[in-house]
Short mmCIF file of C-alpha atoms in Angstrom, two decimals:
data_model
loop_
_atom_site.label_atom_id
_atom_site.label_comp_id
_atom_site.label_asym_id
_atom_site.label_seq_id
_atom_site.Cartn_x
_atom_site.Cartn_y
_atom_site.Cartn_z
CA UNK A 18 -173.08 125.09 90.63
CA UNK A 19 -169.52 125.79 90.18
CA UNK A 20 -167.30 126.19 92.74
CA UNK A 21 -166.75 130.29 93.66
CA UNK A 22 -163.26 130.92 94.21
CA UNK A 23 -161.52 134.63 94.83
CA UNK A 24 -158.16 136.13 93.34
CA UNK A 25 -156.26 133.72 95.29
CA UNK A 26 -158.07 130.43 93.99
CA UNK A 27 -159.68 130.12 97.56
CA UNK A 28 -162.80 128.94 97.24
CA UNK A 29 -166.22 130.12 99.39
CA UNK A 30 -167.38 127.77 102.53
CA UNK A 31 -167.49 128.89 105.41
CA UNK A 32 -170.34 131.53 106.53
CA UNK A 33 -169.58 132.85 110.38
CA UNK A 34 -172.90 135.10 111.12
CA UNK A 35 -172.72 137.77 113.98
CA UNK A 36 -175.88 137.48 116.02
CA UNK A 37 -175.03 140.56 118.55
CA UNK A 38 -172.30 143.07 119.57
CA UNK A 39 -172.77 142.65 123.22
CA UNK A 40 -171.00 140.54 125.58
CA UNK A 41 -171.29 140.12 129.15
CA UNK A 42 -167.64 139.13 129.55
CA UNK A 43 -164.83 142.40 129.24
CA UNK A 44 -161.76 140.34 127.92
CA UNK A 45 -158.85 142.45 128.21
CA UNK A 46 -157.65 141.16 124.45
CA UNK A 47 -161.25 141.70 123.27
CA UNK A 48 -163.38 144.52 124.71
CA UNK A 49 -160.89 146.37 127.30
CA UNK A 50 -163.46 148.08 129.94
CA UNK A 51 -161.79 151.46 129.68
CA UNK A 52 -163.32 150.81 126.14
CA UNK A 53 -166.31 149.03 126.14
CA UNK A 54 -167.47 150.83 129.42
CA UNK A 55 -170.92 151.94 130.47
CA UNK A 56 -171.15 155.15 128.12
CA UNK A 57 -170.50 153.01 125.26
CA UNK A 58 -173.46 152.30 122.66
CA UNK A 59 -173.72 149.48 121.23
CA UNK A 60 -176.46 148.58 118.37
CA UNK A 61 -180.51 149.16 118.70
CA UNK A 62 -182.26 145.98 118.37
CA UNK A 63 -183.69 147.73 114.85
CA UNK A 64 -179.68 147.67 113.42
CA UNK A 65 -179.87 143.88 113.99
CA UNK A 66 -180.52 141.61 110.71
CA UNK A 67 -183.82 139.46 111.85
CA UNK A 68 -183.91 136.21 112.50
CA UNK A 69 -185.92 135.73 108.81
CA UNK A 70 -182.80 138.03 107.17
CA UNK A 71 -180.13 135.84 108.53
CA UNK A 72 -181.60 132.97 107.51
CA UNK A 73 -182.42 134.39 103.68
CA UNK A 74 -178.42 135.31 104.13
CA UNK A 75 -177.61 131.81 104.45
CA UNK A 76 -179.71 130.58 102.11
CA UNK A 77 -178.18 132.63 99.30
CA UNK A 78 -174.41 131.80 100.39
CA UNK A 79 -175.64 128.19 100.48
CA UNK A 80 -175.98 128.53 96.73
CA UNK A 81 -172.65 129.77 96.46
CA UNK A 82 -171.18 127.35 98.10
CA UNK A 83 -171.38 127.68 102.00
CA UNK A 84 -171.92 124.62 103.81
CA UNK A 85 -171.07 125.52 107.25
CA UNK A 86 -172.29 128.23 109.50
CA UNK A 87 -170.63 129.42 113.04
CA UNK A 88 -172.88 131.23 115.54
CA UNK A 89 -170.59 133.85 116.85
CA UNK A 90 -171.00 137.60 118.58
CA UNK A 91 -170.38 139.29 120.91
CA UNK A 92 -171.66 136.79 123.13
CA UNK A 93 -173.98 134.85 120.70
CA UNK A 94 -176.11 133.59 123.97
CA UNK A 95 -177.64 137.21 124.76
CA UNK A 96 -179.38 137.07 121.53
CA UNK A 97 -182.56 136.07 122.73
CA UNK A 98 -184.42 132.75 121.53
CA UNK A 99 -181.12 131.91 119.62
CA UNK A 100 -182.82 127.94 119.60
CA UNK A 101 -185.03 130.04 116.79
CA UNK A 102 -182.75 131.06 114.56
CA UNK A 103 -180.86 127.60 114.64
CA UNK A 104 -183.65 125.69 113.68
CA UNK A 105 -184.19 127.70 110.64
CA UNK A 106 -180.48 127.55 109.94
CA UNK A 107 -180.61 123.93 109.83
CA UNK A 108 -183.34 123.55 107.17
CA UNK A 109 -181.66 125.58 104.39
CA UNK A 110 -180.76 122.77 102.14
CA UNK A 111 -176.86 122.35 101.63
CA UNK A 112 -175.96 123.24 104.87
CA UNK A 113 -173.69 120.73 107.21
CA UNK A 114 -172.53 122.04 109.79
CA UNK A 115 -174.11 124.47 112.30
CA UNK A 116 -171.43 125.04 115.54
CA UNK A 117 -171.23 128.16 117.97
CA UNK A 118 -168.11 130.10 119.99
CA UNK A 119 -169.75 131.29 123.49
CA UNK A 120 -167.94 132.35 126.32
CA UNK A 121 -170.07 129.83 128.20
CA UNK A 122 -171.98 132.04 130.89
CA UNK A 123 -175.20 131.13 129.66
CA UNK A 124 -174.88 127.54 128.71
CA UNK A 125 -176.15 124.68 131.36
CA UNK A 126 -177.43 121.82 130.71
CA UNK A 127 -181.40 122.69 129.57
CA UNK A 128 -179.80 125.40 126.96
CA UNK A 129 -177.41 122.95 125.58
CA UNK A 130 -180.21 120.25 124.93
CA UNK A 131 -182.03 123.05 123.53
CA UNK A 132 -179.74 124.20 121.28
CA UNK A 133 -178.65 121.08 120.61
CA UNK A 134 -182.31 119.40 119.67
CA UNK A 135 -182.42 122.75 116.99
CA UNK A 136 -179.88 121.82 114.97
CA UNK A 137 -176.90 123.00 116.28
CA UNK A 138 -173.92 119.72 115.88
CA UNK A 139 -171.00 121.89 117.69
CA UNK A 140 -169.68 124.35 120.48
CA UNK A 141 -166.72 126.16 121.11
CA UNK A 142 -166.27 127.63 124.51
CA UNK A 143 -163.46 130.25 125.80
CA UNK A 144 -161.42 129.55 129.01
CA UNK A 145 -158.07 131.17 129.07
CA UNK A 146 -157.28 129.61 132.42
CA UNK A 147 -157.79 127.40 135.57
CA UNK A 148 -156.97 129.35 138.39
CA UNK A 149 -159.89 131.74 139.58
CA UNK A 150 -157.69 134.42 140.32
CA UNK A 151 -155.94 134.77 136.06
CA UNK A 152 -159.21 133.96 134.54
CA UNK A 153 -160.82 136.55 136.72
CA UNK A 154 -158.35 138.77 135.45
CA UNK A 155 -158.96 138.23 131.93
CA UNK A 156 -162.62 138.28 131.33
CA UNK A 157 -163.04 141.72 134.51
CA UNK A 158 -166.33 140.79 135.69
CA UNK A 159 -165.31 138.38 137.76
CA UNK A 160 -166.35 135.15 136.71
CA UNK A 161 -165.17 132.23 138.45
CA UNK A 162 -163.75 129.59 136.31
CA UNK A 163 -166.47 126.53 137.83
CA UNK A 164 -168.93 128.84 135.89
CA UNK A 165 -167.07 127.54 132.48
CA UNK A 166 -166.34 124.60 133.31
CA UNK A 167 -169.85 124.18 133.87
CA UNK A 168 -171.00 125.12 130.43
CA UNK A 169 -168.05 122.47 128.98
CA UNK A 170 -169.87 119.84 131.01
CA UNK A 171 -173.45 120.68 129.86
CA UNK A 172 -172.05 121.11 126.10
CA UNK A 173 -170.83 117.35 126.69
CA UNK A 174 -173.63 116.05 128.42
CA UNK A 175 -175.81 117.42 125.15
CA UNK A 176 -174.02 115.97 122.71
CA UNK A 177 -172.59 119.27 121.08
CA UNK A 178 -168.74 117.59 120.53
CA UNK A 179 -166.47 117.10 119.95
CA UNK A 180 -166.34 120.50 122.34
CA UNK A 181 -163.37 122.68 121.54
CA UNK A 182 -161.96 124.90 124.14
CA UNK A 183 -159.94 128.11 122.71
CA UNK A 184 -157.66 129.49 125.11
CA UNK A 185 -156.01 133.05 124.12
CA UNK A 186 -152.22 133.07 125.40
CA UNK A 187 -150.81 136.41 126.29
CA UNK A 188 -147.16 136.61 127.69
CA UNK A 189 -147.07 137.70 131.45
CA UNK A 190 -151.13 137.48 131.53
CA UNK A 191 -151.52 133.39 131.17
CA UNK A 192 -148.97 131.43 129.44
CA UNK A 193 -148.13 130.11 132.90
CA UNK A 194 -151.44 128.47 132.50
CA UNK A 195 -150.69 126.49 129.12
CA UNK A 196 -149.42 123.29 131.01
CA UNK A 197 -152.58 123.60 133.62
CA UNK A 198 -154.68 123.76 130.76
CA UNK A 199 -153.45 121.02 128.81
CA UNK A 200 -153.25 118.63 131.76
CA UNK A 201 -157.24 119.90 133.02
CA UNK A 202 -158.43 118.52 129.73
CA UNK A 203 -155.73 115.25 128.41
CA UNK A 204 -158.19 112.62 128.60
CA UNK A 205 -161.30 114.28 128.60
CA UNK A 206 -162.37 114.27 124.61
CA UNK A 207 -162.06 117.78 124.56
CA UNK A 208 -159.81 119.86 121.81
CA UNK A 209 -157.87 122.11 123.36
CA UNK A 210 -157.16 124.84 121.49
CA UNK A 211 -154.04 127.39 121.94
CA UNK A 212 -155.04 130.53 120.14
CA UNK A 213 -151.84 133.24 119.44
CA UNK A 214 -152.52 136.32 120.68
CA UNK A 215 -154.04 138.38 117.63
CA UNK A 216 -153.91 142.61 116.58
CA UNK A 217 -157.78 142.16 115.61
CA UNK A 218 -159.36 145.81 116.21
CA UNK A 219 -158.09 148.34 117.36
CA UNK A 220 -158.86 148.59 121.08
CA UNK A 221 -157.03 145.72 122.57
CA UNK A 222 -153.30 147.36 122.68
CA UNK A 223 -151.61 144.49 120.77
CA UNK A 224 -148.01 144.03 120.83
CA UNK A 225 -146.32 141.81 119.49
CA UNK A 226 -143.97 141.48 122.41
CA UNK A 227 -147.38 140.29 123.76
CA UNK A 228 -147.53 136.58 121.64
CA UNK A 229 -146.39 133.56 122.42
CA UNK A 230 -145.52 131.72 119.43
CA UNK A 231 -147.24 128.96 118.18
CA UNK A 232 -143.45 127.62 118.30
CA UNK A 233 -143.12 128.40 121.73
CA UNK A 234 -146.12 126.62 123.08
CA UNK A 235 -145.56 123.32 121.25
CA UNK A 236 -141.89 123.17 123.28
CA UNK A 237 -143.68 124.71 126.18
CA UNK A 238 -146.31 121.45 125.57
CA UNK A 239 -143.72 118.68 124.56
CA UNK A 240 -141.60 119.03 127.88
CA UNK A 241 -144.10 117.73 129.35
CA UNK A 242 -146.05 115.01 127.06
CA UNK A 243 -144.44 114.21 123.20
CA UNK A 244 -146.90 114.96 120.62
CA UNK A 245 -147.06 114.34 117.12
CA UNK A 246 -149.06 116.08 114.11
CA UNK A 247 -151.76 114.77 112.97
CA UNK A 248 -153.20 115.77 109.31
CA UNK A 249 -156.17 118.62 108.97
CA UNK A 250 -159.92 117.78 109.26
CA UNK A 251 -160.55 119.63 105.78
CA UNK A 252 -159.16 121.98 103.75
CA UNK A 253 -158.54 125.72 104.90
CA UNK A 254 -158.94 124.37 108.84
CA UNK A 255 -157.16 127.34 110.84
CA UNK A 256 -155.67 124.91 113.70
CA UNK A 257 -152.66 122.32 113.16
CA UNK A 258 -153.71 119.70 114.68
CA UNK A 259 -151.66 117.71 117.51
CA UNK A 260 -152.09 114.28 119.50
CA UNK A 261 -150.24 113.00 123.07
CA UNK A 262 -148.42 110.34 121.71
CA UNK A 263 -149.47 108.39 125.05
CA UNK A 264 -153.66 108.03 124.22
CA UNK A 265 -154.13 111.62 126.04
CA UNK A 266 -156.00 113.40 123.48
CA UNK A 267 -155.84 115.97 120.84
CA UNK A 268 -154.73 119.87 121.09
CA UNK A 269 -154.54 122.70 118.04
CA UNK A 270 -152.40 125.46 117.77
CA UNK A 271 -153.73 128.40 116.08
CA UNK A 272 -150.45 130.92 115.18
CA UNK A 273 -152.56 133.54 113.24
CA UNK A 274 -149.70 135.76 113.72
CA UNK A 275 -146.39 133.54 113.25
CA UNK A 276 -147.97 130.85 110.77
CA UNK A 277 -150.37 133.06 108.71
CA UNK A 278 -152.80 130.34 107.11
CA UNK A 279 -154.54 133.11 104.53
CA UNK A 280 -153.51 130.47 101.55
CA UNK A 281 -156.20 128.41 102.28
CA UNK A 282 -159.05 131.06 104.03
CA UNK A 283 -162.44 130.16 102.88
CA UNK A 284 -164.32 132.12 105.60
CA UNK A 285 -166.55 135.27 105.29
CA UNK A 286 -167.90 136.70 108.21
CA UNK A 287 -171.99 139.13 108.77
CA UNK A 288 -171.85 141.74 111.48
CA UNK A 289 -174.78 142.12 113.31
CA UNK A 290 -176.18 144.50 111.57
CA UNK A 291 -175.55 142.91 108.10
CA UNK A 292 -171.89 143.99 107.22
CA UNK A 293 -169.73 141.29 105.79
CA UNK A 294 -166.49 140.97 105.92
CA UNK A 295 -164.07 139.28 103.75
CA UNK A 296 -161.00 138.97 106.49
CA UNK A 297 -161.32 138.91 110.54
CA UNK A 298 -158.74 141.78 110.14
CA UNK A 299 -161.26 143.65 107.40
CA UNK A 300 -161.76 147.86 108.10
CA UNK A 301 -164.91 148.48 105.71
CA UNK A 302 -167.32 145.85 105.23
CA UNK A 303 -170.04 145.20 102.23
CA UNK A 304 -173.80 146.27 103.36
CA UNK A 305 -175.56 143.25 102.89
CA UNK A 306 -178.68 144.45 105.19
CA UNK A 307 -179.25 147.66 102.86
CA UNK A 308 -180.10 145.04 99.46
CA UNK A 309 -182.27 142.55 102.00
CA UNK A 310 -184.39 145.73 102.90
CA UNK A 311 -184.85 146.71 99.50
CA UNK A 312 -187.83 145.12 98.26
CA UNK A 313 -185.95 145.44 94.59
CA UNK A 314 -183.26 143.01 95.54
CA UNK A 315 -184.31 139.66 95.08
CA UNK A 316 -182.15 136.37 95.80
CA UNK A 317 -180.74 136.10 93.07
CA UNK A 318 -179.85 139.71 92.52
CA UNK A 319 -178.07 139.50 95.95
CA UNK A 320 -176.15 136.22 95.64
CA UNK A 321 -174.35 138.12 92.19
CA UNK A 322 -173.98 140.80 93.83
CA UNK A 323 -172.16 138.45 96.77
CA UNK A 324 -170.75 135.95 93.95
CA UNK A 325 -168.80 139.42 92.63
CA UNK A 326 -167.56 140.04 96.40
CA UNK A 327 -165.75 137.20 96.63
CA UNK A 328 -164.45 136.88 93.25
CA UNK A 329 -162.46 140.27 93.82
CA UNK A 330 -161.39 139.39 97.01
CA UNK A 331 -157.53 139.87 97.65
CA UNK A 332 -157.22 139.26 101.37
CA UNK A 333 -153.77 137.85 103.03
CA UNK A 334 -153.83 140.05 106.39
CA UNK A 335 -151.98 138.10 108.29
CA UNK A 336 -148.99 137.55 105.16
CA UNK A 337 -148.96 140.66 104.52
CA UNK A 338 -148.38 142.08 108.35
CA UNK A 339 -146.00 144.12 109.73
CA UNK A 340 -145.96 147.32 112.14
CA UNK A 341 -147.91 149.50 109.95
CA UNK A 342 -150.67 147.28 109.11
CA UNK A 343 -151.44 146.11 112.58
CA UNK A 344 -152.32 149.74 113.52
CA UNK A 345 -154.79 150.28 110.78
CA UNK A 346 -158.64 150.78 111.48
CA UNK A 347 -159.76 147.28 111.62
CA UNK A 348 -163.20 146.25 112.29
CA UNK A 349 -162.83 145.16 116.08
CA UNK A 350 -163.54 141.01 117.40
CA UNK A 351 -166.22 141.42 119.44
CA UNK A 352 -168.40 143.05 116.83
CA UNK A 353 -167.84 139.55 114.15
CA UNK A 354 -166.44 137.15 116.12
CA UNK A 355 -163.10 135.39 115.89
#
């Protein structure tokens, strides 16, 4: 089949599927508590898309190109039997790559193998620092950082790697930690990842006073180790790409904000309850679950009608930013992942 490319010539292949709206973890540049707090409602398990509907949605973007698929929430981990869904996931034909972004809370060692033995080839795991008392402060439940480090470990011991690590830097919150956090993990086959901080939702109070650079954090980096670029994995990857020039490792950058990368965006992202989005920064989303509950819609009725979403698609967010657009209704991260 012909490759399926939108306005911009960027073609489909990357699928990142939603599996909940709830998290355990109250990240103050995710789901602020005075936000996400007990009175708020989050989906019935009916608004979900099934396991069976999810994995009918990736067999129809398979024919349209997709060929990998990221696991994401919420916290993907409180979806229950998640192993499940995975396995079915890996038997659609066409599809490579199966990874996951967890915070890590739920992930030892017997989950990892789990996952692992169902098909799933990669994790990504959140720490945004090494002291107790910052990271504490970030996620506002409380969670030490041994529990994370933890779940690294077990993602290691079970093969899921190479494990990335995405660490969020906000000024005056944990940029003090970048040089902990690139030390922690030089020589441990681990990708560290330095993530700017990003106006996705609407809930977070984003600044832009608030980023670090991606410039920034490289000289922040380089005072203390010399690095050198090293060339993308694939086309469209969202992190450049960095290795200590000493043997130490390898670190990304991703500068969503200073060095937009929408030129070469091949991603479209589900909701949990069957929403897709054609941009992380998206406000209205396309109601997939309504044609996979219609008995009329067949497959290939829905992959047109999906083929036709992504050939009008005009996305460049992060090009096109600037004060006003970062304060428009945007669909918010924790409801379809990063």
């Amino acid at each position: 089949m012909p490759t399926v490319t939108d306005l911009h010539k960027r073609p489909l292949r990357d699928l990142r599927l939603s599996v909940t709206d709830r998290c355990n973890f109250r990240c103050v540049y995710c789901m602020p508590k005075e936000v996400f707090g007990a009175k708020f409602h989050f989906l019935p398990k009916h608004d979900l898309l099934t396991f069976d509907e999810l994995t009918r949605t990736v067999r129809i973007f398979s024919q349209l190109g997709v060929k990998k698929v990221r696991i994401t929430g919420g916290e993907p981990l409180l979806r229950q039997d998640l192993d499940v869904l995975i396995r079915q996931l890996s038997e659609v034909p066409g599809i490579e790559d199966i990874a996951m972004t967890t915070n890590g809370y739920f992930l030892d060692r017997r989950r990892a193998m789990l996952l692992r033995q169902a098909g799933l080839k990669r994790v990504t795991i959140s720490l945004d620092a090494l002291t107790d008392e910052v990271f504490k402060a970030v996620n506002d439940v409380g969670v030490p950082v041994g529990k994370i480090l933890s779940a690294i470990d077990a993602a290691i011991f079970a093969g899921l790697g190479p494990v990335k690590v995405n660490m969020v830097v906000k000024r005056d919150v944990n940029d003090q930690q970048i040089i902990p956090m690139a030390r922690h993990f030089r020589h441990s086959g681990v990708v560290l990842r330095f993530i700017e901080y990003m106006d996705v939702g609407n809930t977070n109070g984003w600044r832009l006073d608030d980023v670090v650079p991606a410039s920034e954090i490289l000289t922040i980096l380089q005072q203390e180790w010399p690095l050198e670029p090293l060339a993308p994995n694939h086309p469209g990857e969202v992190a450049r790409r960095f290795r200590y020039q000493d043997g130490g490792g390898e670190i990304g950058i991703i500068a969503s904000v200073t060095q937009p990368f929408c030129h070469h965006c091949s991603r479209i992202r589900l909701s949990p309850e069957g929403r897709l989005y054609t941009c992380l920064f998206g406000s209205e989303g396309f109601d997939l679950r309504h044609l996979l509950r219609e008995e009329r819609w067949d497959d290939a009725q829905i992959e047109n009608a999906l083929q036709l979403l992504w050939q009008r698609r005009t996305d460049q967010y992060s090009l096109l930013r600037s004060q006003a657009t970062s304060s428009a209704p945007k669909v918010e991260m924790s409801h379809i992942g990063g």
